[in-house]
mmCIF file of C-alpha atoms in Angstrom:
data_model
loop_
_atom_site.group_PDB
_atom_site.id
_atom_site.type_symbol
_atom_site.label_atom_id
_atom_site.label_comp_id
_atom_site.label_asym_id
_atom_site.label_seq_id
_atom_site.Cartn_x
_atom_site.Cartn_y
_atom_site.Cartn_z
ATOM 1 C CA MET A 1 -32.787 22.075 14.592
ATOM 2 C CA LYS A 2 -30.615 22.028 17.375
ATOM 3 C CA THR A 3 -28.706 25.031 18.419
ATOM 4 C CA THR A 4 -26.446 23.367 21.053
ATOM 5 C CA ARG A 5 -22.584 23.876 20.617
ATOM 6 C CA LEU A 6 -21.318 21.168 18.707
ATOM 7 C CA PRO A 7 -17.805 19.953 18.670
ATOM 8 C CA ARG A 8 -15.327 21.159 16.505
ATOM 9 C CA PRO A 9 -14.282 18.259 14.178
ATOM 10 C CA SER A 10 -18.027 17.438 13.932
ATOM 11 C CA VAL A 11 -18.844 20.991 12.765
ATOM 12 C CA GLU A 12 -15.855 20.545 10.095
ATOM 13 C CA ARG A 13 -17.470 17.102 8.861
ATOM 14 C CA LEU A 14 -21.074 18.609 8.232
ATOM 15 C CA CYS A 15 -19.237 21.237 6.152
ATOM 16 C CA THR A 16 -17.651 18.481 3.996
ATOM 17 C CA TYR A 17 -21.161 16.619 4.068
ATOM 18 C CA LEU A 18 -22.799 20.354 2.966
ATOM 19 C CA ARG A 19 -20.809 20.347 0.031
ATOM 20 C CA GLU A 20 -21.677 17.135 -1.319
ATOM 21 C CA LEU A 21 -25.076 17.274 -0.215
ATOM 22 C CA THR A 22 -25.478 20.535 -2.190
ATOM 23 C CA ARG A 23 -24.057 18.411 -5.050
ATOM 24 C CA LEU A 24 -26.150 15.504 -5.126
ATOM 25 C CA SER A 25 -29.504 17.676 -4.701
ATOM 26 C CA ALA A 26 -28.574 19.633 -7.748
ATOM 27 C CA LYS A 27 -28.516 16.794 -9.670
ATOM 28 C CA ARG A 28 -31.933 15.663 -8.091
ATOM 29 C CA MET A 29 -30.774 12.802 -6.314
ATOM 30 C CA GLU A 30 -33.764 11.996 -3.654
ATOM 31 C CA THR A 31 -32.405 9.886 -1.069
ATOM 32 C CA ILE A 32 -28.925 8.615 0.219
ATOM 33 C CA ARG A 33 -27.899 5.984 2.647
ATOM 34 C CA SER A 34 -25.257 6.815 5.513
ATOM 35 C CA ARG A 35 -22.825 4.047 3.586
ATOM 36 C CA GLU A 36 -22.952 5.846 0.266
ATOM 37 C CA LEU A 37 -22.131 9.375 1.337
ATOM 38 C CA ALA A 38 -19.456 7.733 3.303
ATOM 39 C CA LYS A 39 -17.569 6.486 0.468
ATOM 40 C CA ARG A 40 -18.155 10.021 -1.335
ATOM 41 C CA VAL A 41 -16.770 12.084 1.384
ATOM 42 C CA GLY A 42 -14.069 9.461 3.107
ATOM 43 C CA VAL A 43 -15.830 9.352 6.508
ATOM 44 C CA SER A 44 -16.887 6.058 8.107
ATOM 45 C CA ALA A 45 -20.774 5.802 7.920
ATOM 46 C CA ASP A 46 -21.305 5.508 11.675
ATOM 47 C CA GLN A 47 -19.632 8.613 12.262
ATOM 48 C CA ILE A 48 -22.002 10.105 9.849
ATOM 49 C CA ARG A 49 -24.623 8.913 11.560
ATOM 50 C CA ARG A 50 -23.382 10.375 14.685
ATOM 51 C CA ASP A 51 -23.026 13.700 13.478
ATOM 52 C CA PHE A 52 -26.413 13.823 11.702
ATOM 53 C CA TRP A 53 -27.979 12.293 15.438
ATOM 54 C CA LEU A 54 -26.240 15.669 16.883
ATOM 55 C CA ILE A 55 -28.077 17.935 14.743
ATOM 56 C CA GLY A 56 -31.068 15.961 15.207
ATOM 57 C CA SER A 57 -31.251 14.540 11.569
ATOM 58 C CA PHE A 58 -32.221 10.783 11.395
ATOM 59 C CA GLY A 59 -32.127 8.493 8.402
ATOM 60 C CA LYS A 60 -34.764 5.857 7.886
ATOM 61 C CA ARG A 61 -33.804 1.980 8.103
ATOM 62 C CA GLY A 62 -33.366 0.814 4.439
ATOM 63 C CA HIS A 63 -34.121 3.703 2.902
ATOM 64 C CA GLY A 64 -31.597 6.328 4.055
ATOM 65 C CA TYR A 65 -31.589 10.056 4.103
ATOM 66 C CA ASP A 66 -34.115 12.548 2.018
ATOM 67 C CA VAL A 67 -31.105 14.273 0.282
ATOM 68 C CA GLU A 68 -32.993 17.991 0.063
ATOM 69 C CA GLY A 69 -34.155 17.654 3.654
ATOM 70 C CA LEU A 70 -31.041 16.559 5.011
ATOM 71 C CA ARG A 71 -29.211 19.402 2.919
ATOM 72 C CA LYS A 72 -31.494 21.957 4.784
ATOM 73 C CA SER A 73 -30.809 20.812 8.134
ATOM 74 C CA VAL A 74 -27.076 20.672 7.769
ATOM 75 C CA ALA A 75 -27.357 24.049 6.394
ATOM 76 C CA ALA A 76 -29.296 25.208 9.384
ATOM 77 C CA ALA A 77 -27.015 23.689 11.757
ATOM 78 C CA ILE A 78 -24.133 25.046 11.083
ATOM 79 C CA GLY A 79 -25.282 28.789 9.774
ATOM 80 C CA LEU A 80 -25.139 28.268 6.124
ATOM 81 C CA GLU A 81 -28.608 28.202 5.464
ATOM 82 C CA LYS A 82 -29.416 32.073 5.275
ATOM 83 C CA GLU A 83 -27.338 34.518 3.099
ATOM 84 C CA TRP A 84 -24.326 35.998 4.372
ATOM 85 C CA SER A 85 -23.147 39.562 2.738
ATOM 86 C CA PHE A 86 -19.565 40.891 3.080
ATOM 87 C CA ILE A 87 -17.776 43.580 2.153
ATOM 88 C CA VAL A 88 -14.022 43.657 0.227
ATOM 89 C CA VAL A 89 -11.180 45.715 1.409
ATOM 90 C CA GLY A 90 -8.589 46.400 -0.770
ATOM 91 C CA VAL A 91 -9.439 45.694 -4.475
ATOM 92 C CA GLY A 92 -6.204 44.751 -6.092
ATOM 93 C CA ASN A 93 -5.976 41.609 -8.276
ATOM 94 C CA LEU A 94 -6.671 39.296 -5.308
ATOM 95 C CA GLY A 95 -9.965 41.826 -4.217
ATOM 96 C CA THR A 96 -10.917 42.056 -7.573
ATOM 97 C CA SER A 97 -10.892 37.946 -8.283
ATOM 98 C CA VAL A 98 -12.937 37.720 -5.223
ATOM 99 C CA LEU A 99 -15.635 40.179 -6.524
ATOM 100 C CA ASN A 100 -15.640 38.558 -9.680
ATOM 101 C CA TYR A 101 -15.892 34.783 -8.085
ATOM 102 C CA LYS A 102 -19.438 33.703 -9.138
ATOM 103 C CA THR A 103 -19.240 30.399 -6.844
ATOM 104 C CA LEU A 104 -19.670 32.659 -3.739
ATOM 105 C CA LEU A 105 -22.859 33.821 -4.926
ATOM 106 C CA LEU A 106 -24.313 30.117 -5.649
ATOM 107 C CA ARG A 107 -23.094 29.180 -1.890
ATOM 108 C CA GLY A 108 -25.112 32.025 -0.610
ATOM 109 C CA PHE A 109 -22.148 34.622 -0.077
ATOM 110 C CA LYS A 110 -23.020 38.151 -1.446
ATOM 111 C CA ALA A 111 -20.453 40.961 -1.883
ATOM 112 C CA CYS A 112 -22.351 44.247 -0.656
ATOM 113 C CA ALA A 113 -19.825 46.817 -0.928
ATOM 114 C CA ALA A 114 -16.117 47.115 -1.724
ATOM 115 C CA PHE A 115 -13.680 49.469 -0.790
ATOM 116 C CA ASP A 116 -9.990 50.730 -1.433
ATOM 117 C CA LYS A 117 -7.798 53.661 -0.890
ATOM 118 C CA ASP A 118 -6.614 54.422 -4.388
ATOM 119 C CA GLY A 119 -8.697 57.408 -6.008
ATOM 120 C CA ALA A 120 -7.992 55.756 -9.433
ATOM 121 C CA LYS A 121 -10.380 53.064 -8.368
ATOM 122 C CA ILE A 122 -13.363 54.477 -6.729
ATOM 123 C CA GLY A 123 -16.460 54.786 -8.465
ATOM 124 C CA LYS A 124 -15.246 51.693 -10.803
ATOM 125 C CA LYS A 125 -17.139 48.435 -11.002
ATOM 126 C CA VAL A 126 -15.811 44.894 -10.395
ATOM 127 C CA GLY A 127 -18.292 42.222 -10.110
ATOM 128 C CA GLY A 128 -21.436 44.376 -10.533
ATOM 129 C CA VAL A 129 -20.384 46.471 -7.133
ATOM 130 C CA LYS A 130 -18.794 49.751 -7.191
ATOM 131 C CA ILE A 131 -15.429 50.739 -5.554
ATOM 132 C CA GLN A 132 -15.776 53.532 -2.667
ATOM 133 C CA HIS A 133 -13.151 55.029 -0.716
ATOM 134 C CA VAL A 134 -12.202 53.492 2.630
ATOM 135 C CA SER A 135 -13.553 56.626 4.821
ATOM 136 C CA ALA A 136 -17.034 55.408 3.647
ATOM 137 C CA LEU A 137 -16.551 52.116 5.742
ATOM 138 C CA PRO A 138 -18.521 53.717 8.918
ATOM 139 C CA ARG A 139 -21.550 54.690 6.974
ATOM 140 C CA VAL A 140 -21.870 51.430 4.922
ATOM 141 C CA ILE A 141 -21.453 49.064 7.788
ATOM 142 C CA ALA A 142 -24.087 50.885 9.855
ATOM 143 C CA SER A 143 -26.232 50.738 7.178
ATOM 144 C CA LYS A 144 -25.741 47.757 5.289
ATOM 145 C CA ARG A 145 -24.755 45.562 8.455
ATOM 146 C CA PRO A 146 -22.558 42.930 6.955
ATOM 147 C CA ALA A 147 -20.992 40.378 9.151
ATOM 148 C CA LEU A 148 -18.084 39.424 7.230
ATOM 149 C CA ALA A 149 -15.250 41.119 5.278
ATOM 150 C CA VAL A 150 -12.506 39.891 2.953
ATOM 151 C CA LEU A 151 -9.475 41.511 3.704
ATOM 152 C CA ALA A 152 -7.142 42.062 0.474
ATOM 153 C CA VAL A 153 -5.101 44.948 1.869
ATOM 154 C CA PRO A 154 -1.025 45.105 1.833
ATOM 155 C CA ALA A 155 0.408 43.191 4.565
ATOM 156 C CA SER A 156 1.692 46.650 6.143
ATOM 157 C CA ALA A 157 -2.150 47.636 6.897
ATOM 158 C CA ALA A 158 -3.699 44.177 7.544
ATOM 159 C CA GLN A 159 -4.056 44.509 11.292
ATOM 160 C CA GLU A 160 -4.964 48.333 11.570
ATOM 161 C CA THR A 161 -7.747 47.445 8.894
ATOM 162 C CA ALA A 162 -8.797 44.728 10.554
ATOM 163 C CA ASP A 163 -8.820 46.408 13.935
ATOM 164 C CA ARG A 164 -10.940 48.938 12.439
ATOM 165 C CA LEU A 165 -13.580 46.852 10.832
ATOM 166 C CA PHE A 166 -14.217 44.985 14.045
ATOM 167 C CA ARG A 167 -14.518 47.924 16.198
ATOM 168 C CA LEU A 168 -17.523 48.988 13.380
ATOM 169 C CA GLY A 169 -19.171 45.711 13.972
ATOM 170 C CA ILE A 170 -17.635 43.328 11.509
ATOM 171 C CA LYS A 171 -17.841 39.930 13.340
ATOM 172 C CA GLY A 172 -15.432 37.504 10.990
ATOM 173 C CA ILE A 173 -12.370 38.503 8.605
ATOM 174 C CA LEU A 174 -11.127 36.318 5.675
ATOM 175 C CA ASN A 175 -7.724 37.567 5.978
ATOM 176 C CA LEU A 176 -5.788 37.210 2.398
ATOM 177 C CA ALA A 177 -3.065 39.663 3.335
ATOM 178 C CA PRO A 178 0.180 38.002 3.606
ATOM 179 C CA THR A 179 0.586 38.113 7.402
ATOM 180 C CA ASP A 180 -1.557 36.807 10.112
ATOM 181 C CA ILE A 181 -3.765 38.762 12.198
ATOM 182 C CA PHE A 182 -5.164 38.738 15.209
ATOM 183 C CA ALA A 183 -9.049 38.726 16.651
ATOM 184 C CA PRO A 184 -10.262 40.500 19.641
ATOM 185 C CA ALA A 185 -12.555 38.029 21.615
ATOM 186 C CA GLY A 186 -16.355 37.476 20.225
ATOM 187 C CA THR A 187 -14.989 38.006 16.666
ATOM 188 C CA ARG A 188 -13.113 35.370 14.091
ATOM 189 C CA VAL A 189 -10.612 35.495 11.604
ATOM 190 C CA ARG A 190 -9.616 32.758 8.787
ATOM 191 C CA ASN A 191 -5.770 33.678 8.133
ATOM 192 C CA ALA A 192 -5.867 32.311 4.540
ATOM 193 C CA ASP A 193 -3.014 33.902 2.532
ATOM 194 C CA MET A 194 -1.591 32.055 -0.498
ATOM 195 C CA SER A 195 1.681 31.716 0.866
ATOM 196 C CA ARG A 196 0.188 29.777 4.170
ATOM 197 C CA GLU A 197 -1.604 27.611 1.675
ATOM 198 C CA ILE A 198 1.383 26.682 -0.284
ATOM 199 C CA GLU A 199 3.533 26.499 2.613
ATOM 200 C CA ALA A 200 1.320 23.918 3.948
ATOM 201 C CA LEU A 201 1.238 22.182 0.647
ATOM 202 C CA ALA A 202 5.063 21.723 0.659
ATOM 203 C CA VAL A 203 5.256 20.322 4.180
ATOM 204 C CA ALA A 204 2.697 17.949 3.460
ATOM 205 C CA VAL A 205 4.452 16.771 0.081
ATOM 206 C CA LYS A 206 7.435 16.404 2.030
ATOM 207 C CA MET A 207 6.052 14.640 4.694
ATOM 208 C CA THR A 208 4.899 12.168 2.047
ATOM 209 C CA GLU A 209 8.426 12.017 0.801
ATOM 210 C CA LEU A 210 9.623 11.179 4.180
ATOM 211 C CA ALA A 211 6.959 8.310 4.820
ATOM 212 C CA ARG A 212 8.161 6.326 2.172
ATOM 213 C CA MET B 1 18.175 17.120 11.500
ATOM 214 C CA LYS B 2 15.947 14.403 12.141
ATOM 215 C CA THR B 3 14.129 12.918 9.248
ATOM 216 C CA THR B 4 11.744 10.469 11.095
ATOM 217 C CA ARG B 5 8.395 11.164 10.677
ATOM 218 C CA LEU B 6 6.986 14.025 12.749
ATOM 219 C CA PRO B 7 3.073 13.837 14.242
ATOM 220 C CA ARG B 8 0.968 15.968 12.013
ATOM 221 C CA PRO B 9 -0.020 18.543 14.958
ATOM 222 C CA SER B 10 3.990 19.094 15.468
ATOM 223 C CA VAL B 11 4.159 19.821 11.900
ATOM 224 C CA GLU B 12 1.202 22.465 12.048
ATOM 225 C CA ARG B 13 2.794 24.210 14.927
ATOM 226 C CA LEU B 14 6.548 23.875 13.629
ATOM 227 C CA CYS B 15 5.030 25.734 10.394
ATOM 228 C CA THR B 16 3.564 28.339 12.850
ATOM 229 C CA TYR B 17 7.020 28.734 14.763
ATOM 230 C CA LEU B 18 8.844 29.117 11.700
ATOM 231 C CA ARG B 19 6.768 32.103 10.554
ATOM 232 C CA GLU B 20 7.464 33.642 13.552
ATOM 233 C CA LEU B 21 11.231 32.963 13.904
ATOM 234 C CA THR B 22 11.540 34.318 10.050
ATOM 235 C CA ARG B 23 9.896 37.504 11.445
ATOM 236 C CA LEU B 24 12.323 37.630 14.539
ATOM 237 C CA SER B 25 15.231 36.582 12.584
ATOM 238 C CA ALA B 26 14.459 39.441 10.043
ATOM 239 C CA LYS B 27 14.265 41.934 13.052
ATOM 240 C CA ARG B 28 17.703 40.676 13.972
ATOM 241 C CA MET B 29 16.597 39.332 17.352
ATOM 242 C CA GLU B 30 19.670 36.857 18.335
ATOM 243 C CA THR B 31 17.908 34.492 21.147
ATOM 244 C CA ILE B 32 14.704 33.557 22.558
ATOM 245 C CA ARG B 33 13.351 31.446 25.255
ATOM 246 C CA SER B 34 10.358 29.070 24.823
ATOM 247 C CA ARG B 35 8.268 31.272 27.255
ATOM 248 C CA GLU B 36 8.484 34.132 25.163
ATOM 249 C CA LEU B 37 8.118 32.725 21.751
ATOM 250 C CA ALA B 38 4.888 30.616 23.850
ATOM 251 C CA LYS B 39 3.611 34.283 24.037
ATOM 252 C CA ARG B 40 3.935 35.135 20.601
ATOM 253 C CA VAL B 41 2.246 31.897 19.282
ATOM 254 C CA GLY B 42 -0.300 30.955 21.538
ATOM 255 C CA VAL B 43 1.086 27.502 22.475
ATOM 256 C CA SER B 44 2.654 26.295 25.757
ATOM 257 C CA ALA B 45 6.346 27.054 26.174
ATOM 258 C CA ASP B 46 6.233 22.831 27.162
ATOM 259 C CA GLN B 47 4.900 22.057 24.224
ATOM 260 C CA ILE B 48 7.242 24.370 22.111
ATOM 261 C CA ARG B 49 10.197 22.680 23.829
ATOM 262 C CA ARG B 50 8.897 19.168 23.042
ATOM 263 C CA ASP B 51 8.327 20.115 19.245
ATOM 264 C CA PHE B 52 11.928 21.738 19.172
ATOM 265 C CA TRP B 53 12.821 18.338 21.013
ATOM 266 C CA LEU B 54 11.616 16.001 18.237
ATOM 267 C CA ILE B 55 13.568 17.921 15.468
ATOM 268 C CA GLY B 56 16.675 17.898 17.710
ATOM 269 C CA SER B 57 16.736 21.239 18.706
ATOM 270 C CA PHE B 58 17.607 21.986 22.588
ATOM 271 C CA GLY B 59 17.848 25.667 23.714
ATOM 272 C CA LYS B 60 20.341 26.462 26.557
ATOM 273 C CA ARG B 61 18.835 26.915 30.020
ATOM 274 C CA GLY B 62 18.783 30.529 31.247
ATOM 275 C CA HIS B 63 19.715 31.836 27.604
ATOM 276 C CA GLY B 64 17.217 30.339 25.376
ATOM 277 C CA TYR B 65 17.372 29.250 21.684
ATOM 278 C CA ASP B 66 19.591 30.940 18.786
ATOM 279 C CA VAL B 67 17.044 32.723 16.462
ATOM 280 C CA GLU B 68 18.391 31.969 13.235
ATOM 281 C CA GLY B 69 19.424 28.493 13.975
ATOM 282 C CA LEU B 70 16.564 27.412 15.369
ATOM 283 C CA ARG B 71 14.633 28.755 12.099
ATOM 284 C CA LYS B 72 17.130 26.861 10.127
ATOM 285 C CA SER B 73 16.647 23.456 11.880
ATOM 286 C CA VAL B 74 12.986 24.263 11.941
ATOM 287 C CA ALA B 75 12.877 25.046 8.121
ATOM 288 C CA ALA B 76 14.864 21.924 7.278
ATOM 289 C CA ALA B 77 12.676 19.492 9.408
ATOM 290 C CA ILE B 78 9.447 20.486 7.265
ATOM 291 C CA GLY B 79 11.138 20.731 4.195
ATOM 292 C CA LEU B 80 11.102 24.457 4.050
ATOM 293 C CA GLU B 81 14.898 24.958 3.768
ATOM 294 C CA LYS B 82 15.164 24.803 0.041
ATOM 295 C CA GLU B 83 13.344 27.046 -2.821
ATOM 296 C CA TRP B 84 10.242 25.126 -3.869
ATOM 297 C CA SER B 85 9.819 25.943 -7.785
ATOM 298 C CA PHE B 86 5.927 25.494 -9.039
ATOM 299 C CA ILE B 87 3.797 26.450 -12.090
ATOM 300 C CA VAL B 88 0.554 28.247 -12.380
ATOM 301 C CA VAL B 89 -2.156 26.319 -14.471
ATOM 302 C CA GLY B 90 -5.098 28.592 -15.469
ATOM 303 C CA VAL B 91 -3.981 32.536 -15.622
ATOM 304 C CA GLY B 92 -7.489 34.426 -14.953
ATOM 305 C CA ASN B 93 -7.998 36.936 -12.007
ATOM 306 C CA LEU B 94 -6.808 34.428 -9.300
ATOM 307 C CA GLY B 95 -3.670 32.804 -11.495
ATOM 308 C CA THR B 96 -2.759 36.447 -11.934
ATOM 309 C CA SER B 97 -2.822 37.290 -8.784
ATOM 310 C CA VAL B 98 -0.661 34.318 -7.648
ATOM 311 C CA LEU B 99 1.915 35.120 -10.295
ATOM 312 C CA ASN B 100 1.981 38.719 -8.871
ATOM 313 C CA TYR B 101 2.099 37.486 -5.407
ATOM 314 C CA LYS B 102 5.514 38.553 -4.153
ATOM 315 C CA THR B 103 5.528 37.308 -0.773
ATOM 316 C CA LEU B 104 5.705 33.975 -2.087
ATOM 317 C CA LEU B 105 8.923 34.466 -3.506
ATOM 318 C CA LEU B 106 10.179 36.012 -0.240
ATOM 319 C CA ARG B 107 8.773 32.549 1.593
ATOM 320 C CA GLY B 108 10.879 30.108 -1.193
ATOM 321 C CA PHE B 109 8.120 29.808 -3.725
ATOM 322 C CA LYS B 110 9.050 30.631 -7.165
ATOM 323 C CA ALA B 111 6.738 30.226 -10.401
ATOM 324 C CA CYS B 112 8.699 28.564 -13.080
ATOM 325 C CA ALA B 113 5.921 28.641 -15.444
ATOM 326 C CA ALA B 114 2.369 29.653 -16.247
ATOM 327 C CA PHE B 115 -0.553 28.157 -18.499
ATOM 328 C CA ASP B 116 -3.477 28.785 -20.180
ATOM 329 C CA LYS B 117 -5.947 27.556 -22.952
ATOM 330 C CA ASP B 118 -6.739 31.105 -24.210
ATOM 331 C CA GLY B 119 -4.831 31.885 -27.444
ATOM 332 C CA ALA B 120 -5.241 35.593 -26.501
ATOM 333 C CA LYS B 121 -2.913 35.103 -23.290
ATOM 334 C CA ILE B 122 -0.507 33.241 -24.647
ATOM 335 C CA GLY B 123 3.076 34.707 -25.143
ATOM 336 C CA LYS B 124 2.232 37.323 -22.441
ATOM 337 C CA LYS B 125 3.803 38.144 -19.174
ATOM 338 C CA VAL B 126 2.390 38.121 -15.635
ATOM 339 C CA GLY B 127 4.782 38.830 -12.646
ATOM 340 C CA GLY B 128 7.708 37.682 -14.769
ATOM 341 C CA VAL B 129 6.228 34.819 -16.043
ATOM 342 C CA LYS B 130 5.367 34.117 -19.869
ATOM 343 C CA ILE B 131 2.083 32.345 -20.614
ATOM 344 C CA GLN B 132 2.207 29.377 -22.491
ATOM 345 C CA HIS B 133 -0.193 26.816 -24.248
ATOM 346 C CA VAL B 134 -1.353 24.062 -21.892
ATOM 347 C CA SER B 135 -0.033 21.811 -24.629
ATOM 348 C CA ALA B 136 3.550 22.974 -23.592
ATOM 349 C CA LEU B 137 2.896 21.164 -20.271
ATOM 350 C CA PRO B 138 4.514 17.866 -20.960
ATOM 351 C CA ARG B 139 7.697 19.163 -22.185
ATOM 352 C CA VAL B 140 7.866 21.929 -19.359
ATOM 353 C CA ILE B 141 7.410 19.774 -16.444
ATOM 354 C CA ALA B 142 9.704 17.324 -18.064
ATOM 355 C CA SER B 143 12.295 19.997 -18.047
ATOM 356 C CA LYS B 144 11.990 21.954 -14.908
ATOM 357 C CA ARG B 145 10.593 19.348 -12.876
ATOM 358 C CA PRO B 146 8.406 21.296 -10.618
ATOM 359 C CA ALA B 147 6.935 19.560 -7.609
ATOM 360 C CA LEU B 148 3.841 21.706 -7.174
ATOM 361 C CA ALA B 149 1.395 23.345 -9.314
ATOM 362 C CA VAL B 150 -1.109 25.967 -8.647
ATOM 363 C CA LEU B 151 -4.296 25.300 -10.052
ATOM 364 C CA ALA B 152 -6.946 28.117 -10.850
ATOM 365 C CA VAL B 153 -8.792 26.648 -13.642
ATOM 366 C CA PRO B 154 -12.811 26.860 -13.981
ATOM 367 C CA ALA B 155 -14.483 24.097 -11.525
ATOM 368 C CA SER B 156 -15.704 22.002 -15.067
ATOM 369 C CA ALA B 157 -12.084 21.203 -15.570
ATOM 370 C CA ALA B 158 -10.254 21.065 -12.287
ATOM 371 C CA GLN B 159 -10.115 17.140 -11.493
ATOM 372 C CA GLU B 160 -9.424 16.457 -15.365
ATOM 373 C CA THR B 161 -6.156 18.983 -15.247
ATOM 374 C CA ALA B 162 -5.185 17.815 -11.614
ATOM 375 C CA ASP B 163 -5.155 14.165 -13.053
ATOM 376 C CA ARG B 164 -3.212 15.198 -16.036
ATOM 377 C CA LEU B 165 -0.290 17.120 -14.185
ATOM 378 C CA PHE B 166 -0.125 14.214 -11.458
ATOM 379 C CA ARG B 167 0.428 11.831 -14.690
ATOM 380 C CA LEU B 168 3.127 14.375 -15.639
ATOM 381 C CA GLY B 169 5.011 14.030 -12.093
ATOM 382 C CA ILE B 170 3.405 16.913 -10.082
ATOM 383 C CA LYS B 171 3.708 16.066 -6.316
ATOM 384 C CA GLY B 172 1.083 18.522 -4.890
ATOM 385 C CA ILE B 173 -1.703 20.750 -6.344
ATOM 386 C CA LEU B 174 -2.946 23.795 -4.469
ATOM 387 C CA ASN B 175 -6.607 23.899 -5.690
ATOM 388 C CA LEU B 176 -7.949 26.927 -6.174
ATOM 389 C CA ALA B 177 -10.802 25.981 -8.248
ATOM 390 C CA PRO B 178 -14.365 25.871 -6.637
ATOM 391 C CA THR B 179 -14.769 22.216 -6.254
ATOM 392 C CA ASP B 180 -12.779 19.734 -4.611
ATOM 393 C CA ILE B 181 -10.298 17.395 -6.237
ATOM 394 C CA PHE B 182 -8.597 14.044 -5.368
ATOM 395 C CA ALA B 183 -5.353 13.149 -5.165
ATOM 396 C CA PRO B 184 -4.107 9.470 -6.315
ATOM 397 C CA ALA B 185 -1.775 8.075 -3.456
ATOM 398 C CA GLY B 186 1.683 9.421 -3.204
ATOM 399 C CA THR B 187 0.545 13.098 -3.975
ATOM 400 C CA ARG B 188 -1.182 15.757 -2.307
ATOM 401 C CA VAL B 189 -3.930 17.893 -2.845
ATOM 402 C CA ARG B 190 -4.844 21.105 -0.806
ATOM 403 C CA ASN B 191 -8.446 22.332 -1.741
ATOM 404 C CA ALA B 192 -8.073 26.109 -1.004
ATOM 405 C CA ASP B 193 -10.873 28.031 -2.959
ATOM 406 C CA MET B 194 -12.326 30.966 -1.583
ATOM 407 C CA SER B 195 -15.653 29.538 -1.280
ATOM 408 C CA ARG B 196 -14.469 27.053 1.279
ATOM 409 C CA GLU B 197 -12.293 29.454 3.291
ATOM 410 C CA ILE B 198 -15.291 31.981 3.752
ATOM 411 C CA GLU B 199 -17.640 29.042 4.512
ATOM 412 C CA ALA B 200 -15.330 28.314 7.189
ATOM 413 C CA LEU B 201 -15.203 31.649 8.620
ATOM 414 C CA ALA B 202 -18.919 31.958 8.537
ATOM 415 C CA VAL B 203 -19.401 28.878 10.305
ATOM 416 C CA ALA B 204 -17.263 30.057 12.866
ATOM 417 C CA VAL B 205 -19.156 33.233 13.368
ATOM 418 C CA LYS B 206 -22.015 31.296 13.994
ATOM 419 C CA MET B 207 -20.605 28.989 15.897
ATOM 420 C CA THR B 208 -19.151 31.803 18.308
ATOM 421 C CA GLU B 209 -22.449 33.594 18.509
ATOM 422 C CA LEU B 210 -24.364 30.234 19.352
ATOM 423 C CA ALA B 211 -21.490 29.867 22.095
ATOM 424 C CA ARG B 212 -22.542 33.009 24.169
#
């Protein structure tokens, strides 16, 4: 596995290949040619070979790639080979659905703790995780060392909570609050609230209409 | 307002400007210079002026742009000036949080109907919307003509349900099910399930570490 910096477009395509390879591996497919993978993911076979070459994976001429081996190489190259643990901050509707979201665990993401400010929720379990008061954040982060946090608090508390999480050592935040937040250097934020997603969809639909 | 096709990167930036202009307009800011907007959104002032020029909006030298006028022009150019109505298909945890998500309405997206297969849920109201059986889909879509659907069904039912929605006239689907779905020509899908988002975040964190 190469650990040099990969170009961002390659990283995005590698994520897509990984999803397909995981699916194929689960179906016990043993080998795949770049041409076949190309059809499945909508990327050219040349591009696919170049991306795999970047991470040091080569197929055999006339034979293709070993599916499970390739899946492992891709996962390792983009950091998805190990289990990531994350915390959930804010256990309303959205936080609850994150904690109940079984697919996350299948993909290697495990909720290790959940937090809320609402006294009525403290001590209850959601998706097998006990809800703790936000005042326990420093202690829990120091002991469990999660790299990621899913932020599902109200918009008004989002940036302040994010700043606190980063100070406590969180490296990346998936922000589901309906406002954009900013990340200090060396950390990452993914702003993914639903209103942003549906806006982008509506704009795409509108552009499709205009293009006719 | 120009209705020519806009380059995709411009469309994405216009979405970002629109979010900031909406915030500024709500604060009753009257004018803004491209340089100031540039600082707020992290795009160069030159780029901002070019993007606004594309949609036929020009600032006054030494004065800047009229905030509310610009907000309206940008919204119109990318199709976000009107209210979009959408349906929610699948009212589990995630579908429930979409229906309860008040920010969507503020941004011009209104849930006009919700559907589930589970008889125990039919007739209940979530976020002011009554849940109907999926068998009512053809009738409701024909009468309310929503352009968009939020899909929050299990992965196993996602593609089949999406195909059905497109046949019934839906133009765009926000797919929250934990599997990618594909769109026929002339329609749009945005695959936005949480596992994809958290994967992208983890990869970004990993790449940030490698870049050090």
